[in-house]
Short mmCIF file of C-alpha atoms in Angstrom, two decimals:
data_model
loop_
_atom_site.label_atom_id
_atom_site.label_comp_id
_atom_site.label_asym_id
_atom_site.label_seq_id
_atom_site.Cartn_x
_atom_site.Cartn_y
_atom_site.Cartn_z
CA MET A 1 133.26 67.18 -8.47
CA SER A 2 134.42 68.05 -5.40
CA ALA A 3 137.22 71.01 -4.53
CA PRO A 4 140.34 68.55 -3.79
CA GLU A 5 141.44 68.60 -0.49
CA TYR A 6 144.62 71.03 -0.38
CA GLY A 7 143.56 71.82 2.99
CA ARG A 8 142.03 74.05 5.52
CA VAL A 9 143.52 77.16 4.92
CA PHE A 10 143.07 77.45 1.68
CA ALA A 11 139.70 75.37 1.17
CA LYS A 12 138.62 78.62 4.42
CA LEU A 13 139.78 81.11 1.63
CA ARG A 14 137.73 79.54 -1.13
CA GLU A 15 135.06 79.84 0.05
CA GLY A 16 135.77 83.38 0.88
CA CYS A 17 135.33 84.30 -2.76
CA PRO A 18 132.64 82.61 -4.05
CA THR A 19 132.04 84.40 -7.25
CA PRO A 20 136.00 85.23 -8.04
CA TRP A 21 136.76 81.66 -7.77
CA ALA A 22 134.07 80.37 -10.39
CA ALA A 23 134.48 83.03 -12.66
CA TYR A 24 138.40 82.06 -12.83
CA THR A 25 138.29 78.70 -12.49
CA GLN A 26 135.30 78.60 -14.97
CA HIS A 27 136.17 80.83 -16.79
CA ALA A 28 135.42 80.52 -20.61
CA PHE A 29 139.29 80.59 -21.89
CA VAL A 30 139.20 76.89 -19.50
CA GLU A 31 136.01 75.74 -21.53
CA GLY A 32 137.74 75.82 -24.24
CA LEU A 33 140.90 74.33 -22.99
CA ARG A 34 138.26 71.41 -22.23
CA ASP A 35 135.76 71.17 -25.39
CA GLY A 36 138.90 71.86 -27.46
CA THR A 37 137.22 75.54 -28.99
CA LEU A 38 139.85 77.90 -27.98
CA PRO A 39 141.21 79.41 -30.60
CA ARG A 40 144.75 77.88 -30.98
CA ALA A 41 146.33 81.73 -31.45
CA SER A 42 145.02 82.72 -27.97
CA PHE A 43 146.32 79.55 -26.37
CA LEU A 44 149.78 80.53 -28.52
CA HIS A 45 149.38 84.09 -26.86
CA TYR A 46 148.49 82.91 -23.48
CA LEU A 47 151.65 80.55 -23.11
CA VAL A 48 153.99 83.50 -24.24
CA GLN A 49 152.64 85.52 -21.41
CA ASP A 50 152.14 81.84 -18.69
CA TYR A 51 155.68 81.63 -19.24
CA VAL A 52 156.98 85.32 -18.31
CA PHE A 53 154.13 85.14 -15.41
CA LEU A 54 156.02 81.74 -14.48
CA VAL A 55 159.54 83.20 -14.23
CA HIS A 56 158.29 86.01 -12.01
CA PHE A 57 156.27 84.10 -9.58
CA ALA A 58 159.52 81.17 -9.12
CA ARG A 59 161.02 84.37 -7.88
CA ALA A 60 158.61 85.33 -6.05
CA TRP A 61 158.32 81.60 -4.55
CA SER A 62 162.26 82.22 -3.85
CA LEU A 63 161.07 85.18 -1.80
CA GLY A 64 159.16 82.00 0.25
CA VAL A 65 162.88 80.69 1.49
CA VAL A 66 163.99 84.41 2.40
CA LYS A 67 160.75 85.15 4.52
CA ALA A 68 160.17 80.68 6.31
CA GLU A 69 160.67 80.43 9.57
CA THR A 70 160.91 76.70 9.34
CA LEU A 71 163.11 74.02 7.60
CA ASP A 72 159.79 72.83 5.85
CA GLU A 73 159.31 75.79 4.39
CA MET A 74 161.92 76.61 3.14
CA LYS A 75 162.24 73.13 0.89
CA ILE A 76 158.53 73.08 0.18
CA CYS A 77 159.37 76.45 -1.67
CA ALA A 78 162.65 75.63 -3.10
CA ARG A 79 160.72 72.73 -3.99
CA THR A 80 158.20 74.47 -6.14
CA VAL A 81 161.23 76.39 -7.66
CA ASP A 82 162.32 73.47 -9.23
CA ALA A 83 158.91 72.02 -10.10
CA LEU A 84 158.21 76.06 -11.91
CA VAL A 85 162.02 76.21 -13.64
CA ASN A 86 162.78 72.55 -14.77
CA HIS A 87 159.49 70.85 -15.49
CA GLU A 88 156.14 73.61 -15.58
CA MET A 89 158.39 75.72 -18.41
CA SER A 90 159.39 73.50 -20.34
CA LEU A 91 156.01 71.90 -21.52
CA HIS A 92 155.69 75.93 -22.51
CA VAL A 93 158.90 75.64 -24.57
CA LYS A 94 157.64 72.37 -26.04
CA THR A 95 154.90 73.71 -27.03
CA CYS A 96 155.93 77.12 -28.36
CA ALA A 97 158.97 75.59 -30.07
CA ALA A 98 156.55 73.47 -32.16
CA ALA A 99 155.44 77.03 -33.50
CA GLY A 100 158.47 78.33 -34.39
CA ILE A 101 158.52 80.58 -30.94
CA SER A 102 162.67 79.73 -29.09
CA GLU A 103 162.87 79.84 -25.88
CA ALA A 104 165.10 83.26 -25.84
CA ALA A 105 162.01 84.64 -27.33
CA LEU A 106 159.64 83.28 -24.28
CA PHE A 107 161.38 84.66 -21.87
CA ALA A 108 162.20 88.10 -23.48
CA ALA A 109 158.79 89.20 -24.46
CA LYS A 110 156.48 91.76 -23.64
CA GLU A 111 154.84 91.43 -20.68
CA ASP A 112 150.93 92.33 -21.08
CA VAL A 113 149.10 94.80 -18.62
CA GLU A 114 147.49 92.16 -16.56
CA ASN A 115 150.38 90.27 -16.63
CA LEU A 116 152.75 93.03 -15.20
CA ALA A 117 149.05 93.42 -12.53
CA TYR A 118 149.70 89.68 -11.27
CA THR A 119 152.91 89.47 -11.26
CA ARG A 120 154.22 93.07 -9.17
CA TYR A 121 151.23 92.26 -6.83
CA VAL A 122 152.09 88.93 -5.62
CA LEU A 123 155.95 89.91 -5.48
CA ASP A 124 155.40 93.23 -3.89
CA ALA A 125 153.24 90.62 -1.28
CA GLY A 126 156.60 89.13 -0.99
CA VAL A 127 158.39 92.21 -0.43
CA GLN A 128 156.54 93.93 1.42
CA GLY A 129 154.35 91.10 4.19
CA ASP A 130 155.54 88.27 5.27
CA PHE A 131 155.30 85.01 4.48
CA LEU A 132 151.86 84.63 4.90
CA ASP A 133 150.74 87.12 2.78
CA LEU A 134 153.49 86.02 -0.04
CA ILE A 135 151.51 82.37 -0.19
CA ALA A 136 148.06 83.56 0.53
CA ALA A 137 149.15 85.79 -3.12
CA LEU A 138 150.91 82.16 -4.61
CA ALA A 139 148.10 79.98 -3.51
CA PRO A 140 145.01 81.15 -6.16
CA CYS A 141 147.57 79.83 -8.84
CA CYS A 142 149.07 76.85 -7.67
CA PHE A 143 145.51 75.40 -6.39
CA GLY A 144 143.06 76.87 -9.19
CA TYR A 145 145.34 74.78 -11.75
CA GLY A 146 144.61 71.63 -9.77
CA GLU A 147 141.54 71.93 -9.40
CA ILE A 148 141.04 72.62 -13.09
CA GLY A 149 143.49 70.13 -14.12
CA LEU A 150 141.24 67.05 -12.40
CA ARG A 151 138.09 68.50 -13.43
CA LEU A 152 139.42 68.91 -17.23
CA ALA A 153 140.73 65.86 -16.66
CA GLN A 154 137.60 64.24 -15.69
CA THR A 155 135.36 66.44 -18.32
CA ALA A 156 137.04 67.06 -22.03
CA VAL A 157 136.53 65.67 -24.49
CA PRO A 158 138.14 62.97 -26.04
CA ASP A 159 140.05 64.99 -28.72
CA THR A 160 140.89 68.50 -27.23
CA PRO A 161 143.96 69.46 -29.05
CA TYR A 162 145.19 70.69 -25.31
CA ALA A 163 144.96 67.36 -23.29
CA GLU A 164 148.81 67.74 -23.03
CA TRP A 165 148.24 70.80 -20.82
CA ILE A 166 145.25 68.96 -18.95
CA ALA A 167 147.23 66.31 -18.08
CA THR A 168 150.14 68.37 -16.82
CA TYR A 169 148.09 69.79 -13.85
CA ALA A 170 146.11 66.86 -13.33
CA ASP A 171 149.53 64.74 -13.31
CA ASP A 172 149.93 62.77 -10.21
CA ASP A 173 153.61 64.25 -9.98
CA TYR A 174 151.78 68.01 -9.91
CA GLN A 175 148.85 66.99 -7.40
CA GLN A 176 151.34 65.69 -4.91
CA VAL A 177 153.20 68.62 -5.03
CA MET A 178 149.78 70.80 -4.46
CA ALA A 179 148.68 68.75 -1.30
CA ASP A 180 152.61 69.53 0.05
CA VAL A 181 152.32 73.25 -0.21
CA GLY A 182 148.75 72.92 1.27
CA ALA A 183 150.36 70.78 4.41
CA MET A 184 152.85 73.37 4.72
CA PHE A 185 150.43 76.41 3.87
CA ASP A 186 148.27 74.62 6.69
CA GLY A 187 151.26 74.78 9.01
CA ALA A 188 152.27 78.50 8.27
CA VAL A 189 149.09 79.66 9.41
CA VAL A 190 148.48 77.49 12.11
CA ARG A 191 152.47 78.31 13.92
CA ARG A 192 151.44 82.25 13.46
CA LEU A 193 147.79 83.00 14.02
CA GLY A 194 146.68 79.24 16.06
CA ASP A 195 144.39 76.89 15.30
CA ALA A 196 141.48 78.91 14.85
CA PHE A 197 143.20 81.52 12.39
CA ASP A 198 140.14 82.69 10.69
CA THR A 199 138.62 84.54 13.76
CA THR A 200 141.92 86.44 14.40
CA PRO A 201 142.18 90.12 13.15
CA ARG A 202 144.86 89.04 10.38
CA TRP A 203 142.52 86.92 8.74
CA ALA A 204 140.49 89.51 6.81
CA HIS A 205 143.65 90.84 4.87
CA LEU A 206 145.02 87.23 4.13
CA GLN A 207 141.62 86.67 2.01
CA THR A 208 141.78 90.04 0.52
CA ARG A 209 145.17 89.21 -0.98
CA PHE A 210 144.03 85.49 -1.96
CA THR A 211 140.59 87.03 -3.49
CA THR A 212 142.31 89.59 -4.50
CA ALA A 213 145.17 87.18 -6.54
CA THR A 214 141.83 85.32 -7.74
CA GLU A 215 140.76 88.03 -9.46
CA LEU A 216 143.74 88.97 -11.24
CA GLU A 217 143.83 85.56 -12.20
CA VAL A 218 140.49 85.83 -14.59
CA GLY A 219 141.87 88.76 -15.87
CA PHE A 220 144.63 87.03 -17.21
CA TRP A 221 142.49 84.11 -18.38
CA ASP A 222 140.71 87.63 -20.48
CA MET A 223 144.21 88.53 -21.78
CA GLY A 224 144.50 85.14 -23.31
CA LEU A 225 140.94 85.56 -25.26
CA ARG A 226 141.94 88.87 -26.51
CA GLY A 227 145.32 86.67 -28.14
CA ALA A 228 142.91 85.42 -30.47
#
């Protein structure tokens, strides 16, 4: 399938790190979701860690409200926090509850090293950098899960036990949020760097932010596989 349309900036950043992006979006963990071979223990370990990740991820998106320069940027960041806290995390709570893991236990779970590395990298991008630093570091998770969800929805085996996870990210609501985030990211970059943004001195730095976060996503999947 072709890459989903999440805007010019994402397309250019994705193009700038083809090998890490493929390692992330076509990881063995992802393929295990697609064909149903992923061990349940790996999936549950991932969900617990991902719940903790989403807590920090929501905090990072909240920084976007602080760093924003326009009302539209503030609205998109606030809407994304709502989607994370009140919708995406509910899947983790529901699935883990069925396995005897409470929401309180999820919130208090000890972070694996890969989780610490990724979440603190993103938070540091927001605290130390500006709005573009933050969104470039956040982007691989958002857009990557959207891309993975769409691909798996089209190619997953009919009886995969991970159909609900796949549907969450292939869902029209999630895809619309990603389209909105992509449009906001385009506007933010053009506003600050101009229409030829990828020719500016700043672009290489943003590419590094995006590529590093993508590599940290690969590490997160590796962590999930070890959960078996």
